[in-house]
Tab-separated table of C-alpha atoms and ligand atoms in Angstrom:
chain	number	residue	atom	x	y	z
A	1	MET	CA	-15.841	-10.471	-36.122
A	2	VAL	CA	-16.049	-6.686	-35.776
A	3	ASP	CA	-16.656	-6.290	-39.533
A	4	ALA	CA	-19.351	-8.934	-39.433
A	5	VAL	CA	-21.114	-7.294	-36.503
A	6	ASN	CA	-20.945	-3.882	-38.215
A	7	ARG	CA	-22.349	-5.376	-41.414
A	8	ALA	CA	-25.195	-6.908	-39.453
A	9	TYR	CA	-25.956	-3.593	-37.678
A	10	LEU	CA	-25.524	-1.183	-40.538
A	11	GLU	CA	-26.353	-3.171	-43.676
A	12	LYS	CA	-28.622	-5.783	-42.063
A	13	GLN	CA	-26.438	-8.499	-43.715
A	14	PRO	CA	-25.864	-11.893	-42.065
A	15	SER	CA	-22.371	-13.500	-42.173
A	16	ARG	CA	-20.940	-16.896	-41.611
A	17	PHE	CA	-17.192	-17.437	-41.374
A	18	GLU	CA	-14.456	-19.483	-39.735
A	19	PHE	CA	-11.498	-18.266	-37.752
A	20	SER	CA	-8.782	-19.608	-35.470
A	21	ILE	CA	-7.519	-18.419	-32.130
A	22	ARG	CA	-3.870	-19.107	-31.578
A	23	GLY	CA	-2.643	-19.762	-28.085
A	24	ALA	CA	-1.130	-22.646	-26.178
A	25	SER	CA	-3.363	-24.839	-28.346
A	26	GLU	CA	-5.052	-23.572	-31.487
A	27	ARG	CA	-8.856	-23.419	-31.531
A	28	HIS	CA	-11.042	-23.385	-34.617
A	29	LEU	CA	-14.359	-21.592	-34.436
A	30	GLN	CA	-17.236	-20.972	-36.762
A	31	ALA	CA	-19.262	-17.797	-36.313
A	32	PHE	CA	-22.766	-16.885	-37.453
A	33	VAL	CA	-23.716	-13.215	-37.161
A	34	GLN	CA	-27.345	-12.444	-37.863
A	35	PRO	CA	-29.253	-9.131	-37.603
A	36	LEU	CA	-32.447	-9.629	-35.613
A	37	PRO	CA	-35.707	-8.013	-36.600
A	38	LYS	CA	-37.107	-5.525	-34.129
A	39	SER	CA	-39.743	-7.071	-31.994
A	40	VAL	CA	-43.276	-6.201	-32.956
A	41	GLY	CA	-44.512	-2.954	-31.451
A	42	SER	CA	-41.091	-1.852	-30.201
A	43	ASN	CA	-40.231	1.783	-30.180
A	44	ASP	CA	-37.846	2.447	-33.088
A	45	VAL	CA	-36.092	5.313	-31.422
A	46	LEU	CA	-35.492	3.770	-28.022
A	47	THR	CA	-34.909	0.086	-28.859
A	48	PRO	CA	-31.387	-0.445	-30.164
A	49	PRO	CA	-30.950	-2.824	-33.117
A	50	ARG	CA	-30.035	-6.328	-32.090
A	51	VAL	CA	-27.607	-8.847	-33.550
A	52	LEU	CA	-27.372	-12.550	-32.797
A	53	ILE	CA	-23.839	-13.988	-32.608
A	54	LEU	CA	-23.439	-17.745	-32.517
A	55	LEU	CA	-19.990	-19.306	-32.019
A	56	GLU	CA	-19.354	-22.977	-32.607
A	57	ASP	CA	-16.150	-24.658	-31.512
A	58	HIS	CA	-14.938	-26.965	-34.308
A	59	THR	CA	-11.551	-27.723	-32.768
A	60	ARG	CA	-12.267	-31.385	-32.062
A	61	ALA	CA	-13.717	-32.027	-35.506
A	62	ARG	CA	-10.715	-30.338	-37.159
A	63	ARG	CA	-8.288	-32.390	-35.071
A	64	ALA	CA	-10.150	-35.580	-35.914
A	65	GLU	CA	-9.912	-34.747	-39.640
A	66	GLN	CA	-6.188	-34.057	-39.309
A	67	LEU	CA	-5.628	-37.302	-37.372
A	68	HIS	CA	-7.536	-39.217	-40.013
A	69	ARG	CA	-5.438	-37.690	-42.796
A	70	ASP	CA	-2.193	-38.452	-40.913
A	71	PHE	CA	-3.349	-41.993	-40.238
A	72	VAL	CA	-4.100	-42.720	-43.909
A	73	ALA	CA	-0.757	-41.184	-44.930
A	74	ASN	CA	1.131	-43.237	-42.313
A	75	ALA	CA	-0.641	-46.488	-43.145
A	76	SER	CA	0.019	-46.025	-46.872
A	77	HIS	CA	3.651	-45.233	-46.202
A	78	GLU	CA	4.018	-48.317	-43.979
A	79	LEU	CA	2.609	-50.508	-46.760
A	80	LYS	CA	4.578	-48.837	-49.524
A	81	THR	CA	7.976	-49.610	-47.997
A	82	PRO	CA	7.670	-53.436	-47.960
A	83	LEU	CA	5.922	-53.314	-51.317
A	84	ALA	CA	8.852	-51.396	-52.829
A	85	SER	CA	11.272	-53.926	-51.380
A	86	MET	CA	9.286	-56.833	-52.871
A	87	THR	CA	9.114	-55.161	-56.290
A	88	ALA	CA	12.876	-54.553	-56.226
A	89	SER	CA	13.501	-58.221	-55.304
A	90	ILE	CA	11.291	-59.438	-58.175
A	91	GLU	CA	13.091	-57.164	-60.617
A	92	THR	CA	16.491	-58.408	-59.398
A	93	LEU	CA	15.431	-62.055	-59.709
A	94	ARG	CA	14.159	-61.456	-63.234
A	95	GLY	CA	17.214	-59.483	-64.290
A	96	PRO	CA	20.727	-59.439	-62.789
A	97	ALA	CA	20.209	-62.445	-60.474
A	98	LYS	CA	18.591	-64.716	-63.058
A	99	GLY	CA	19.890	-68.291	-62.715
A	100	ASP	CA	21.846	-67.474	-59.544
A	101	ASP	CA	20.663	-70.032	-56.963
A	102	ALA	CA	22.197	-68.283	-53.941
A	103	ALA	CA	20.628	-64.929	-54.907
A	104	TYR	CA	17.343	-66.735	-55.517
A	105	GLU	CA	17.272	-68.011	-51.926
A	106	ARG	CA	18.281	-64.674	-50.496
A	107	PHE	CA	15.694	-62.632	-52.391
A	108	LEU	CA	12.916	-65.118	-51.712
A	109	GLY	CA	13.816	-64.765	-48.027
A	110	ILE	CA	13.531	-60.967	-48.287
A	111	MET	CA	10.188	-61.277	-50.058
A	112	ALA	CA	8.808	-63.653	-47.425
A	113	GLN	CA	9.906	-61.252	-44.689
A	114	GLN	CA	8.287	-58.247	-46.375
A	115	ALA	CA	5.072	-60.178	-47.064
A	116	GLU	CA	4.960	-61.083	-43.377
A	117	ARG	CA	5.414	-57.435	-42.476
A	118	MET	CA	2.469	-56.447	-44.654
A	119	ARG	CA	0.352	-59.250	-43.191
A	120	ALA	CA	1.095	-58.092	-39.633
A	121	LEU	CA	0.267	-54.505	-40.545
A	122	VAL	CA	-3.036	-55.352	-42.246
A	123	GLU	CA	-3.985	-57.590	-39.322
A	124	ASP	CA	-3.241	-54.828	-36.783
A	125	LEU	CA	-5.144	-52.260	-38.847
A	126	MET	CA	-8.153	-54.573	-38.978
A	127	SER	CA	-7.963	-55.245	-35.228
A	128	LEU	CA	-7.824	-51.540	-34.501
A	129	ASN	CA	-10.824	-50.920	-36.722
A	130	ARG	CA	-12.845	-53.695	-35.104
A	131	ILE	CA	-12.001	-52.475	-31.610
A	132	GLU	CA	-12.897	-48.874	-32.438
A	133	LEU	CA	-16.263	-49.943	-33.847
A	134	ASN	CA	-17.128	-51.605	-30.516
A	135	GLU	CA	-15.433	-49.091	-28.255
A	136	HIS	CA	-18.658	-47.565	-26.920
A	137	ILE	CA	-20.175	-50.961	-26.050
A	138	ALA	CA	-19.017	-52.095	-22.634
A	139	PRO	CA	-18.061	-55.799	-22.575
A	140	ARG	CA	-20.331	-57.936	-20.370
A	141	ASP	CA	-18.835	-61.437	-20.327
A	142	ALA	CA	-17.224	-62.765	-17.167
A	143	VAL	CA	-13.581	-63.539	-17.953
A	144	ASP	CA	-10.835	-65.532	-16.258
A	145	LEU	CA	-7.741	-63.345	-16.174
A	146	SER	CA	-5.357	-66.222	-15.385
A	147	LEU	CA	-6.428	-68.051	-18.538
A	148	ILE	CA	-6.150	-64.856	-20.541
A	149	LEU	CA	-2.572	-64.318	-19.346
A	150	GLU	CA	-1.617	-67.899	-20.197
A	151	ASP	CA	-3.101	-67.584	-23.689
A	152	ALA	CA	-1.383	-64.244	-24.168
A	153	ALA	CA	1.995	-65.688	-23.145
A	154	ALA	CA	1.548	-68.558	-25.603
A	155	LEU	CA	0.658	-66.082	-28.356
A	156	ALA	CA	3.531	-63.733	-27.555
A	157	GLU	CA	6.049	-66.532	-27.416
A	158	PRO	CA	4.941	-69.092	-29.985
A	159	GLY	CA	6.327	-72.588	-29.588
A	160	ALA	CA	7.543	-72.136	-26.011
A	161	LYS	CA	5.809	-73.160	-22.829
A	162	PRO	CA	5.037	-69.965	-20.886
A	163	GLY	CA	6.057	-71.372	-17.484
A	164	GLN	CA	9.511	-72.493	-18.607
A	165	ALA	CA	10.186	-69.697	-21.018
A	166	ARG	CA	11.449	-66.242	-20.399
A	167	ILE	CA	7.975	-65.016	-19.504
A	168	ASN	CA	7.307	-65.660	-15.854
A	169	LEU	CA	3.604	-65.569	-14.924
A	170	ALA	CA	2.984	-64.960	-11.226
A	171	PRO	CA	-0.215	-66.377	-9.701
A	172	LEU	CA	-3.138	-63.955	-9.426
A	173	PRO	CA	-5.299	-63.285	-6.369
A	174	PRO	CA	-8.012	-65.975	-6.134
A	175	ASP	CA	-11.197	-63.900	-5.740
A	176	LEU	CA	-10.856	-62.089	-9.006
A	177	SER	CA	-13.911	-61.383	-11.078
A	178	LEU	CA	-13.820	-59.274	-14.198
A	179	ARG	CA	-16.099	-58.384	-17.079
A	180	GLY	CA	-14.413	-58.172	-20.421
A	181	ASP	CA	-13.890	-59.379	-23.935
A	182	ALA	CA	-11.513	-62.335	-23.604
A	183	ARG	CA	-10.182	-62.048	-27.150
A	184	GLU	CA	-9.411	-58.337	-26.842
A	185	LEU	CA	-7.829	-58.676	-23.397
A	186	THR	CA	-5.676	-61.562	-24.647
A	187	GLN	CA	-4.478	-59.289	-27.422
A	188	VAL	CA	-3.655	-56.525	-24.913
A	189	PHE	CA	-1.427	-58.784	-22.809
A	190	ALA	CA	0.052	-60.560	-25.829
A	191	ASN	CA	1.066	-57.181	-27.293
A	192	LEU	CA	2.682	-56.082	-24.020
A	193	MET	CA	4.499	-59.412	-23.545
A	194	ASN	CA	5.548	-59.382	-27.180
A	195	ASN	CA	7.005	-55.887	-26.745
A	196	ALA	CA	8.804	-56.992	-23.585
A	197	LEU	CA	10.308	-59.896	-25.562
A	198	LYS	CA	11.184	-57.672	-28.527
A	199	TYR	CA	12.661	-54.727	-26.674
A	200	GLY	CA	13.362	-56.187	-23.221
A	201	GLY	CA	16.870	-57.437	-23.862
A	202	ASP	CA	17.708	-60.921	-25.166
A	203	GLY	CA	17.336	-63.784	-22.721
A	204	LYS	CA	16.344	-61.580	-19.794
A	205	GLN	CA	13.382	-62.595	-17.708
A	206	ILE	CA	10.002	-60.953	-18.120
A	207	ASP	CA	7.683	-60.903	-15.135
A	208	VAL	CA	3.920	-60.669	-15.330
A	209	VAL	CA	2.726	-59.872	-11.822
A	210	PRO	CA	-0.303	-58.373	-10.065
A	211	ALA	CA	0.307	-54.690	-9.289
A	212	LYS	CA	0.129	-53.416	-5.721
A	213	VAL	CA	-3.220	-51.857	-4.852
A	214	ALA	CA	-4.614	-50.223	-1.751
A	215	PRO	CA	-6.822	-52.583	0.323
A	216	GLY	CA	-10.438	-52.408	-0.828
A	217	SER	CA	-9.448	-50.945	-4.197
A	218	SER	CA	-12.027	-51.357	-6.950
A	219	ARG	CA	-9.500	-52.174	-9.632
A	220	ILE	CA	-6.930	-54.773	-10.479
A	221	GLY	CA	-3.563	-54.088	-12.063
A	222	ILE	CA	-1.327	-56.475	-13.990
A	223	SER	CA	2.237	-55.379	-14.706
A	224	VAL	CA	4.457	-56.676	-17.501
A	225	ILE	CA	8.007	-55.968	-16.401
A	226	ASP	CA	11.138	-56.234	-18.515
A	227	ARG	CA	14.788	-55.583	-17.783
A	228	GLY	CA	15.650	-54.079	-21.144
A	229	PRO	CA	17.143	-50.702	-22.074
A	230	GLY	CA	14.059	-48.744	-20.954
A	231	ILE	CA	12.420	-45.784	-22.663
A	232	ALA	CA	13.419	-42.120	-22.293
A	233	ARG	CA	10.853	-40.037	-20.435
A	234	GLU	CA	9.991	-37.736	-23.362
A	235	HIS	CA	8.635	-40.663	-25.403
A	236	LEU	CA	6.275	-42.022	-22.751
A	237	PRO	CA	3.244	-39.783	-23.420
A	238	ARG	CA	3.303	-40.595	-27.140
A	239	LEU	CA	3.865	-44.374	-27.073
A	240	THR	CA	0.180	-45.239	-27.558
A	241	GLU	CA	-0.164	-43.040	-30.659
A	242	ARG	CA	-0.587	-44.973	-33.867
A	243	PHE	CA	2.721	-45.593	-35.620
A	244	TYR	CA	4.745	-43.840	-32.917
A	245	ARG	CA	8.022	-45.652	-32.287
A	246	VAL	CA	11.052	-44.705	-30.256
A	247	ASP	CA	13.336	-46.156	-32.922
A	248	VAL	CA	11.713	-46.921	-36.273
A	249	PRO	CA	14.384	-49.268	-37.755
A	250	VAL	CA	14.639	-51.262	-34.499
A	251	SER	CA	10.861	-51.714	-34.399
A	252	ARG	CA	10.724	-52.727	-38.078
A	253	ASN	CA	13.608	-55.181	-37.732
A	254	LYS	CA	11.748	-56.882	-34.929
A	255	GLY	CA	8.550	-57.129	-36.958
A	256	GLY	CA	6.813	-54.217	-35.170
A	257	THR	CA	3.961	-52.361	-36.834
A	258	GLY	CA	3.825	-49.368	-34.483
A	259	LEU	CA	0.186	-50.217	-33.683
A	260	GLY	CA	0.529	-52.609	-30.735
A	261	LEU	CA	0.151	-50.026	-27.959
A	262	ALA	CA	-2.583	-48.120	-29.861
A	263	ILE	CA	-4.567	-51.383	-29.862
A	264	VAL	CA	-3.894	-51.756	-26.118
A	265	LYS	CA	-5.150	-48.237	-25.459
A	266	HIS	CA	-8.390	-48.656	-27.414
A	267	VAL	CA	-9.214	-52.026	-25.836
A	268	LEU	CA	-8.633	-50.516	-22.397
A	269	ASN	CA	-10.856	-47.534	-23.254
A	270	ARG	CA	-13.606	-49.992	-24.053
A	271	HIS	CA	-13.037	-51.787	-20.743
A	272	ARG	CA	-12.889	-48.485	-18.797
A	273	GLY	CA	-9.348	-49.446	-17.951
A	274	GLU	CA	-6.036	-47.651	-18.147
A	275	LEU	CA	-2.435	-48.246	-19.206
A	276	GLU	CA	0.324	-46.945	-16.946
A	277	ILE	CA	3.897	-46.886	-18.208
A	278	ASP	CA	6.957	-46.558	-15.958
A	279	SER	CA	10.379	-46.822	-17.440
A	280	GLU	CA	13.907	-45.955	-16.572
A	281	LEU	CA	16.789	-45.839	-19.028
A	282	GLY	CA	19.161	-48.717	-18.454
A	283	ARG	CA	16.862	-50.516	-16.009
A	284	GLY	CA	13.783	-51.614	-17.925
A	285	SER	CA	10.092	-50.893	-18.285
A	286	ARG	CA	6.882	-51.702	-16.508
A	287	PHE	CA	3.584	-51.591	-18.400
A	288	THR	CA	0.623	-51.875	-16.006
A	289	VAL	CA	-2.901	-52.595	-17.199
A	290	TRP	CA	-5.599	-51.391	-14.788
A	291	LEU	CA	-9.069	-52.864	-15.066
A	292	PRO	CA	-12.177	-52.244	-12.956
A	293	LYS	CA	-13.171	-55.244	-10.824
A	294	ASP	CA	-16.587	-56.633	-11.536
A	295	ASP	CA	-18.455	-54.863	-8.702
A	296	ALA	CA	-16.907	-51.548	-9.557
A	297	ALA	CA	-17.489	-52.207	-13.238
A	298	LYS	CA	-21.210	-52.697	-12.752
A	299	GLY	CA	-21.621	-49.231	-11.293
A	300	ARG	CA	-19.337	-47.421	-13.690
A	301	LEU	CA	-19.946	-49.044	-17.034
A	302	GLU	CA	-22.227	-47.232	-19.411
A	303	PRO	CA	-25.625	-48.777	-20.063
A	304	SER	CA	-25.955	-51.058	-23.063
A	305	ALA	CA	-27.209	-49.632	-26.340
A	306	THR	CA	-30.723	-50.980	-25.739
A	307	ALA	CA	-30.903	-49.481	-22.270
A	308	LEU	CA	-29.552	-46.222	-23.644
A	309	LEU	CA	-32.184	-46.121	-26.392
A	310	GLN	CA	-34.898	-46.913	-23.885
A	311	GLY	CA	-33.623	-44.103	-21.680
A	312	LEU	CA	-33.616	-41.762	-24.657
A	313	ARG	CA	-37.236	-42.493	-25.391
A	314	GLU	CA	-38.121	-41.789	-21.807
A	315	ASP	CA	-35.882	-38.870	-21.035
A	316	GLY	CA	-35.140	-37.166	-24.314
A	317	LEU	CA	-31.528	-36.168	-24.727
A	318	ARG	CA	-30.825	-35.677	-21.035
A	319	GLY	CA	-27.894	-37.540	-19.628
A	320	ILE	CA	-25.982	-38.304	-22.783
A	321	ALA	CA	-22.427	-37.108	-22.498
A	322	SER	CA	-19.942	-37.227	-25.320
A	323	SER	CA	-16.965	-39.471	-24.670
A	324	ASP	CA	-13.646	-37.727	-24.255
A	325	ASP	CA	-11.236	-39.125	-26.832
A	326	LYS	CA	-7.836	-37.794	-25.937
A	327	GLU	CA	-6.187	-38.974	-29.106
B	1	ADP	P1	5.788	-51.751	-32.302
B	1	ADP	O1	5.010	-52.584	-33.245
B	1	ADP	O2	6.762	-50.833	-32.957
B	1	ADP	O3	6.400	-52.563	-31.206
B	1	ADP	P2	4.050	-50.617	-30.256
B	1	ADP	O4	2.886	-49.694	-30.414
B	1	ADP	O5	3.790	-51.930	-29.642
B	1	ADP	O6	4.698	-50.740	-31.684
B	1	ADP	O7	5.153	-49.863	-29.401
B	1	ADP	C1	5.529	-48.543	-29.775
B	1	ADP	C2	6.986	-48.302	-29.449
B	1	ADP	O8	7.176	-48.281	-28.051
B	1	ADP	C3	7.945	-49.374	-29.958
B	1	ADP	O9	8.305	-49.142	-31.291
B	1	ADP	C4	9.122	-49.212	-29.004
B	1	ADP	O10	9.946	-48.155	-29.479
B	1	ADP	C5	8.470	-48.750	-27.701
B	1	ADP	N1	8.296	-49.862	-26.738
B	1	ADP	C6	7.176	-50.575	-26.516
B	1	ADP	N2	7.362	-51.481	-25.528
B	1	ADP	C7	8.635	-51.334	-25.105
B	1	ADP	C8	9.445	-51.968	-24.098
B	1	ADP	N3	8.969	-52.961	-23.339
B	1	ADP	N4	10.734	-51.527	-23.948
B	1	ADP	C9	11.230	-50.533	-24.710
B	1	ADP	N5	10.518	-49.896	-25.681
B	1	ADP	C10	9.248	-50.286	-25.882
C-alpha cells in the first residue's frame, strides 16, 4: 500500500492490487490507488498533490468461491464412492464370481444399495438447488401445519402409520395460521423425523411436540425429540453445513447423504424461520423448528419481486439490503 501510494505521488502511476489482512478471520481486499489531477486554477506550490485510495472488501466473494469449490469436490467424492463400489461389483461378477449364484445375489444386493445411495444424493442435491433458487422469494400460501407433520411422518417412516409407529405426533394449538411452502416444510420435518429414526436409537419413541413459547409470541416452534445417543457440543454449530456428519460411516450405513440438515436450514431461511438444536450425550436430541406466525410473517416478510421492482422504479436503490448468508 505504501509503495502504491508513493508511486502515485512521485511517478503519477495508478495501481490496482489485492492483499489479505490476517487476524481472527482473514479478510481479502482489493485496492485502487490513483493520482488525482490538480484542480484547475490551484496554486502549484501551496496545494499538495492528491491521491485517491479505494478499498473494496472481497472477503465474502472469496469465501463463496471457496465454498463452491469445496461443495463440488465433496459432491463428486460422494458420488465417486458408490460408483467405485458398483464398478468393482460388476468386475467381480464378470470375473472371479462368474457362475456363482450366491455371489451373484450378494453383489446385485450391493449394487442396488449403491444405486439407491446415488439416487438419494442426486435427489438431495436437486432439492437444495431448487430451494436456493427460491430462497429470496417469501412463500405466501396458507399452510396447515398438522397436515404437514402427518405427511412428513408418513414420508420419514414409509409403510407405518404415524400414530401407531415410533413417531408420536402431539396435537398442535388450534388457532395456528402460517404462510409457507407445504412441500418444502414437509421435507424439513421429514428430514428431522428421519434423522431421529436413523440416529435416535432403535425402537425408542420419537416425540413431535409444540415448543414452549412466551404468551403472545409471534412465532411457533415444533420440536422433534429423540432419546438416542445425542450429539457432542462441538459438532452442533456445524451440523447444517453441507456434507458435515458427526460419524461418516454411520451416516452412510443408514443411507444418509449429509445434506438433510442443510436442506432444513435453507428452507427455514426462505420462511424467515430458524432451527435450534439442543442435545446432550447419552440423553438424546431436540431439533426445534421456529416459524413466524402469519400476522408476524406479514410484517416481516420481504416484499414480493414485483413489489420490489415497483419500489425500485419509484425509489431508486434505496432500501435494498443484501441478505446475510452465514454459510
Ligand atoms: P445425514 O444424511 O448424514 O443424516 P444430515 O444433514 O441430516 O445428514 O445430518 C448431519 C449429521 O448430523 C448426521 O450425519 C448425524 O451425524 C447428525 N445428526 C442429525 N440428526 C441427529 C440426531 N437426531 N441424533 C444424532 N445425530 C444426528
